[in-house]
Short mmCIF file of C-alpha atoms in Angstrom, two decimals:
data_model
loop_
_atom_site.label_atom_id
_atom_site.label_comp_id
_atom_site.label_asym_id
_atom_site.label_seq_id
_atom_site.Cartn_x
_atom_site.Cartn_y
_atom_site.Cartn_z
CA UNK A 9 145.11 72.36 118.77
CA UNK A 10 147.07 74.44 115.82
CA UNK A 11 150.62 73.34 115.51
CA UNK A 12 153.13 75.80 116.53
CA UNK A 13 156.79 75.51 115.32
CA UNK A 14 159.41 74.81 117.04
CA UNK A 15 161.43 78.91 117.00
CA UNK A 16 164.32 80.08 115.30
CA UNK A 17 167.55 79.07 117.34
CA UNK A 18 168.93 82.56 116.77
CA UNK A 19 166.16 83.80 119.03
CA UNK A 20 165.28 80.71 121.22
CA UNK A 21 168.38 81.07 123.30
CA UNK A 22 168.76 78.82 125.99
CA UNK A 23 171.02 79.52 128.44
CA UNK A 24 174.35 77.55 128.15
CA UNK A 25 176.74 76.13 131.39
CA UNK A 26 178.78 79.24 132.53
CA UNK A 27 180.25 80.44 135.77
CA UNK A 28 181.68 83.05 133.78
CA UNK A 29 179.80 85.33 136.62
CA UNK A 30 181.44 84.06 138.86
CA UNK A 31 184.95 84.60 137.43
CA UNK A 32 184.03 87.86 137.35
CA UNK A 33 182.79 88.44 140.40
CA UNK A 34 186.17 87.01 141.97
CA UNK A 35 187.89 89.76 139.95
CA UNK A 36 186.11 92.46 140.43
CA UNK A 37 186.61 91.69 144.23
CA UNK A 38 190.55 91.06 143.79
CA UNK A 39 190.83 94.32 142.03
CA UNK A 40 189.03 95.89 144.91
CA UNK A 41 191.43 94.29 147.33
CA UNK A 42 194.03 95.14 145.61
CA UNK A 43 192.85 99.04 145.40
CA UNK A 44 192.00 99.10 149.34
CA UNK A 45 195.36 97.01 150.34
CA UNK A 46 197.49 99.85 147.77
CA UNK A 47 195.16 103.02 148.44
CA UNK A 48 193.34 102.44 151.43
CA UNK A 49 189.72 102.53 152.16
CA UNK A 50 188.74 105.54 150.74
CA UNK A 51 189.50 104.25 147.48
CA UNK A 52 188.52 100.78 148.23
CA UNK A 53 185.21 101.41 150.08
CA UNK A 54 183.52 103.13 146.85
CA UNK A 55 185.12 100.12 144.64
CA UNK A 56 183.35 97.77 146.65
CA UNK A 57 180.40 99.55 146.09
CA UNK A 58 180.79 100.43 142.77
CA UNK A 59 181.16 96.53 141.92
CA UNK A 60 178.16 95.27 143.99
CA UNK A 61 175.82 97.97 142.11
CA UNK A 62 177.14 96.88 138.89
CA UNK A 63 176.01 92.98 139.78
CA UNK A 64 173.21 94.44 141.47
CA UNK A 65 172.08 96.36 137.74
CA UNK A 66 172.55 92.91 135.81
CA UNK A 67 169.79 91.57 138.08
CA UNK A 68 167.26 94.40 137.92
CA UNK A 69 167.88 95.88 134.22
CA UNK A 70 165.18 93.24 132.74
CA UNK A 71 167.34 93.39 129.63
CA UNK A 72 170.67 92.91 130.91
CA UNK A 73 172.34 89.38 129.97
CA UNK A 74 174.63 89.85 132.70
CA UNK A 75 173.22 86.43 134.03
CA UNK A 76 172.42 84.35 130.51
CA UNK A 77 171.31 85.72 127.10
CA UNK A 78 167.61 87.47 127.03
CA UNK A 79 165.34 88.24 124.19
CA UNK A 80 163.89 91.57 124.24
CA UNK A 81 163.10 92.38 120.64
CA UNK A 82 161.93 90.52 117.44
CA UNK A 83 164.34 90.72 114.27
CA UNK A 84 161.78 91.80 111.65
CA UNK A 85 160.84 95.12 109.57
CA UNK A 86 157.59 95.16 109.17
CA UNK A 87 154.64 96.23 111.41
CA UNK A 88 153.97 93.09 113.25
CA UNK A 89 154.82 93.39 117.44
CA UNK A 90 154.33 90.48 119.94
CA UNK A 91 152.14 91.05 122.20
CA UNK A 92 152.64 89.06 125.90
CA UNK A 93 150.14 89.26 128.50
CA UNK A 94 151.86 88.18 132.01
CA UNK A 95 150.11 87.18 135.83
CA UNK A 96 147.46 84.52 134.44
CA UNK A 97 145.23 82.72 133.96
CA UNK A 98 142.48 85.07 135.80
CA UNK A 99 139.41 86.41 135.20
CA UNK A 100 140.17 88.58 132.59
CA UNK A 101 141.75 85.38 130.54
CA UNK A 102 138.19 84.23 128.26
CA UNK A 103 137.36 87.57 127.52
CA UNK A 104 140.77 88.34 126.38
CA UNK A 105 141.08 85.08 124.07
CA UNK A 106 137.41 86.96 122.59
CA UNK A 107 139.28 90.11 122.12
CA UNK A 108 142.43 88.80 120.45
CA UNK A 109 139.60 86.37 118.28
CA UNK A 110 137.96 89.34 117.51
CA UNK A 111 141.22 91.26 115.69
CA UNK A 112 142.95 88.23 114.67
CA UNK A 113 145.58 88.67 116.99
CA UNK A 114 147.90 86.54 118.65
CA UNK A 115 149.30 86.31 121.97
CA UNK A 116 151.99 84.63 124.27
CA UNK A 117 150.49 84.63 127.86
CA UNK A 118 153.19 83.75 130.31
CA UNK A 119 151.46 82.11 133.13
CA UNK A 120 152.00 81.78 136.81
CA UNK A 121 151.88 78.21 138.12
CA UNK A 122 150.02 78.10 141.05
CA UNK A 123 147.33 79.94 139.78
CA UNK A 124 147.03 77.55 136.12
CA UNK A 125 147.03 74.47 138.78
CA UNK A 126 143.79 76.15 139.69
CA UNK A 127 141.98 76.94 136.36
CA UNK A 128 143.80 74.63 133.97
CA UNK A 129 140.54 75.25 131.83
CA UNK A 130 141.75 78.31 130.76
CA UNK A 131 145.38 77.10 129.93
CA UNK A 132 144.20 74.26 127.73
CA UNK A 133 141.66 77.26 126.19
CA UNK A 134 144.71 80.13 125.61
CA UNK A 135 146.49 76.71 123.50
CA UNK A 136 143.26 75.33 121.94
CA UNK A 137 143.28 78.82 120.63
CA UNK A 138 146.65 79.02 118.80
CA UNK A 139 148.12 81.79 121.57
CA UNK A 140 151.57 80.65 122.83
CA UNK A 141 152.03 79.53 126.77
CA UNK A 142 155.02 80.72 128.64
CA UNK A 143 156.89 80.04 131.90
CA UNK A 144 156.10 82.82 134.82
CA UNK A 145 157.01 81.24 138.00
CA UNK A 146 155.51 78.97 140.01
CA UNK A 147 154.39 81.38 142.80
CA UNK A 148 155.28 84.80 141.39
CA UNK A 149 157.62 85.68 144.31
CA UNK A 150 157.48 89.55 142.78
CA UNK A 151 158.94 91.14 146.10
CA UNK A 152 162.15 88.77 145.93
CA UNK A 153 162.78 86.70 142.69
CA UNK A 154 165.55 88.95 142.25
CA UNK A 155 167.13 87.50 145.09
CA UNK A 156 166.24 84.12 145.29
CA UNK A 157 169.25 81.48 146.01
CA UNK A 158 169.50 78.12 143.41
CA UNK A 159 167.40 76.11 145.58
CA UNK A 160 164.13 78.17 145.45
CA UNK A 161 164.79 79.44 141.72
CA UNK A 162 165.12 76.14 140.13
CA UNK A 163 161.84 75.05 142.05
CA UNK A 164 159.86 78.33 141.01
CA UNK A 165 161.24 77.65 137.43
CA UNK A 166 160.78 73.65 137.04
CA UNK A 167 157.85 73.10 139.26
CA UNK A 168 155.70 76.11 136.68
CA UNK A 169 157.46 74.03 134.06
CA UNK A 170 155.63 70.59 135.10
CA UNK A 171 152.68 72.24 135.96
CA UNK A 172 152.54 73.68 132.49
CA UNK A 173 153.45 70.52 130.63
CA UNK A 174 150.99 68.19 132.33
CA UNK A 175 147.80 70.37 132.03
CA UNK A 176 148.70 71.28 128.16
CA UNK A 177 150.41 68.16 127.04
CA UNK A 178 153.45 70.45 125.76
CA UNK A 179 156.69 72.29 127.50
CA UNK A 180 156.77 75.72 127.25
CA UNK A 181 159.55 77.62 125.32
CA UNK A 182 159.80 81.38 126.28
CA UNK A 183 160.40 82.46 130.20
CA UNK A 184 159.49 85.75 131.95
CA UNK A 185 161.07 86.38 134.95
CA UNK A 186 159.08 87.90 137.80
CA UNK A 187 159.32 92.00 137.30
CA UNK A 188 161.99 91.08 134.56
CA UNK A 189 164.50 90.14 136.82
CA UNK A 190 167.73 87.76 137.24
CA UNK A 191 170.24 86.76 138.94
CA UNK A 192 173.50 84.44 138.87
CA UNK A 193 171.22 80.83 139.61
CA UNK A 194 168.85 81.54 137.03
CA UNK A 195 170.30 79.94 133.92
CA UNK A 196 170.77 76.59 135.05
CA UNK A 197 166.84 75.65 135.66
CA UNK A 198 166.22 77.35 132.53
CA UNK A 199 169.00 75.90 130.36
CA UNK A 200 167.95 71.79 131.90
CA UNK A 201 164.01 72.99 131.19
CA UNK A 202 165.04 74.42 127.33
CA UNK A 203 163.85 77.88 128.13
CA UNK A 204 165.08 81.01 127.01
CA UNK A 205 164.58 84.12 128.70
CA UNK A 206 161.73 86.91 127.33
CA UNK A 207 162.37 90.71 128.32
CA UNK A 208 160.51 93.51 126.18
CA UNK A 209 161.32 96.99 124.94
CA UNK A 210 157.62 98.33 125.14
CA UNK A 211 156.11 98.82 128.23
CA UNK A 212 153.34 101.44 130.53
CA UNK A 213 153.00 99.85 133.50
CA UNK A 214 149.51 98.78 133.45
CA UNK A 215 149.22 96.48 136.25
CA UNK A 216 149.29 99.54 138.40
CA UNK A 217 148.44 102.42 136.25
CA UNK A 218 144.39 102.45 135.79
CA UNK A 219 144.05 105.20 133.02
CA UNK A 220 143.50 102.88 129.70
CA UNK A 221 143.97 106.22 127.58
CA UNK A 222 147.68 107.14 129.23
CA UNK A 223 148.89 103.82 128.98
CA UNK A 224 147.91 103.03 125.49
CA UNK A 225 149.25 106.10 124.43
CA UNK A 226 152.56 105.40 126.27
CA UNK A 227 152.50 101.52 124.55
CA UNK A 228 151.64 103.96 121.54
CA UNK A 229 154.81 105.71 121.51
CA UNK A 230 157.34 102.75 121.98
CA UNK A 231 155.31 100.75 118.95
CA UNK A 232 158.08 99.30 116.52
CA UNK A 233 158.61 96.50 114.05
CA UNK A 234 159.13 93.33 116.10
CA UNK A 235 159.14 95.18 119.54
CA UNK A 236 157.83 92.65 122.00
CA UNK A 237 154.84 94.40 124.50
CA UNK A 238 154.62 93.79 127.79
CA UNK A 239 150.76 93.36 128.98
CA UNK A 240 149.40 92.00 132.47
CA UNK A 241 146.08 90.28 132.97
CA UNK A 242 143.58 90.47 136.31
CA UNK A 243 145.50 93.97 137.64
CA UNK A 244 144.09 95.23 140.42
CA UNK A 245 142.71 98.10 138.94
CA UNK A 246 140.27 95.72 136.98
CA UNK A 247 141.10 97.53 133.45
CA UNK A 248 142.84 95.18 132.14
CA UNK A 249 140.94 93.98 129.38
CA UNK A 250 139.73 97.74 128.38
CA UNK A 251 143.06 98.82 128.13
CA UNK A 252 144.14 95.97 125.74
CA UNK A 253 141.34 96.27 123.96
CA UNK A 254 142.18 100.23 123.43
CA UNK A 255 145.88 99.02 122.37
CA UNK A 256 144.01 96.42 120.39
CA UNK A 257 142.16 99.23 118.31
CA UNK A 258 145.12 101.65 117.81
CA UNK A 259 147.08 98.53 116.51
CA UNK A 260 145.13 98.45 114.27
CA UNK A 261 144.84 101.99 112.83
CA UNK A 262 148.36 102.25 112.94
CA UNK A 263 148.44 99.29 110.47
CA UNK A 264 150.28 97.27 112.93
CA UNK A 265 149.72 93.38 113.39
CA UNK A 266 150.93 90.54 115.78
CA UNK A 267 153.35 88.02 115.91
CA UNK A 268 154.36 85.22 117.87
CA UNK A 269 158.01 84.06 117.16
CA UNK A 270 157.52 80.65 116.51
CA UNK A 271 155.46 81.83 113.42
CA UNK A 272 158.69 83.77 111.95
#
């Protein structure tokens, strides 16, 4: 298995102890009390409201760091990207690792527990191939993640963690949160497991769009030195692999190459 370096701490940012959100939170509330006790409830009311969509917009922005620091761009100037590929292993994941093979590319698949307990072939494969592993959950929870209390997140987090670590021999690094989002009882699992948080800053929606043309050109358009791309393997649609392939291709003639950050 290729070595892989440990990352640069400027990017690997692991979360540190803070309740910091919680201060907040208590302060936003007083000044609301305060407003409603002074001004009544028509100025109180849409306080309130205003406060809880503001907390409410740390967790869903993917690339807020309202709830711990999150990496969502690579600090370089040339024309290298890093490509992740969420939702695996699947049965997209061998032909992809052909693909990637097949352009010289690398890859950081951020894999969902449960389903690498099942096929922990293909995990050992995407590191036998030099492609990074990430943290994705243990069960993918993608309707409620966002609200998850610190019971259930630390399990989803640490249990994907051990399930990772036994079947490749080595922890993972990088976590994606399910949809890209957070909330206040994520940092803890992820600072005692030495993970740091992955968002992106190019993205088309292709677990749910099926036209490979329209989302490569989308991916296309939001191309940049060091952006990191969000990918998804075994969609529904079943056009996965064509569409990475197409992004694979127009990489290419756009003189753009891949990156994983541990090789910065």
């Amino acid at each position: 298995m290729p070595a892989i370096r440990a990352p640069l701490p400027s990017l690997h940012r692991v979360p540190r102890a803070s309740s910091a959100w919680l201060w907040a939170l208590l302060a936003a509330h007083l000044v609301v009390f305060a407003a409603w006790w002074q001004l009544g409830w028509r100025s109180g009311l849409p306080l309130l409201v205003v406060v809880h969509l503001g907390f409410l917009c740390g967790a869903l922005r993917p690339r807020s760091a309202m709830y711990g620091p999150v990496l969502s761009h690579l600090p370089i100037d040339d024309r290298r990207v890093w490509l992740t590929i969420d939702d695996g292993p699947s049965d997209d994941t061998r032909t992809l690792l052909d693909l990637l093979d097949a352009h010289g590319a690398k890859a950081t698949f951020f894999l969902v527990g449960e389903r690498a307990a099942a096929r922990p072939d293909l995990v050992r494969e995407i590191a036998a191939r030099g492609h990074g592993v990430g943290n994705h959950s243990q069960g993918h929870p993608q309707a409620r993640f966002w609200a998850l209390g610190p019971a259930r997140m630390r399990r989803e987090i640490v249990q994907c963690q051990d399930t990772l670590r036994a079947i490749t021999g080595v922890a993972p690094r990088w976590f994606r949160a399910v949809v890209g989002h957070a909330n206040p009882f994520v940092s803890a699992p992820l600072r005692d497991c030495g993970l740091a948080r992955v968002a992106w800053d190019a993205r088309a929606y292709d677990a749910v769009r099926s036209d490979p043309a329209a989302v490569v050109a989308r991916l296309e358009r939001e191309l940049s030195p060091g952006a990191i791309v969000l990918l998804h393997e075994g969609a529904r649609h079943g056009r996965s692999v064509e569409m990475i392939a197409l992004l694979l291709q127009r990489m290419q003639a756009l003189g753009y190459a891949t990156v994983l950050p541990e090789q910065l």
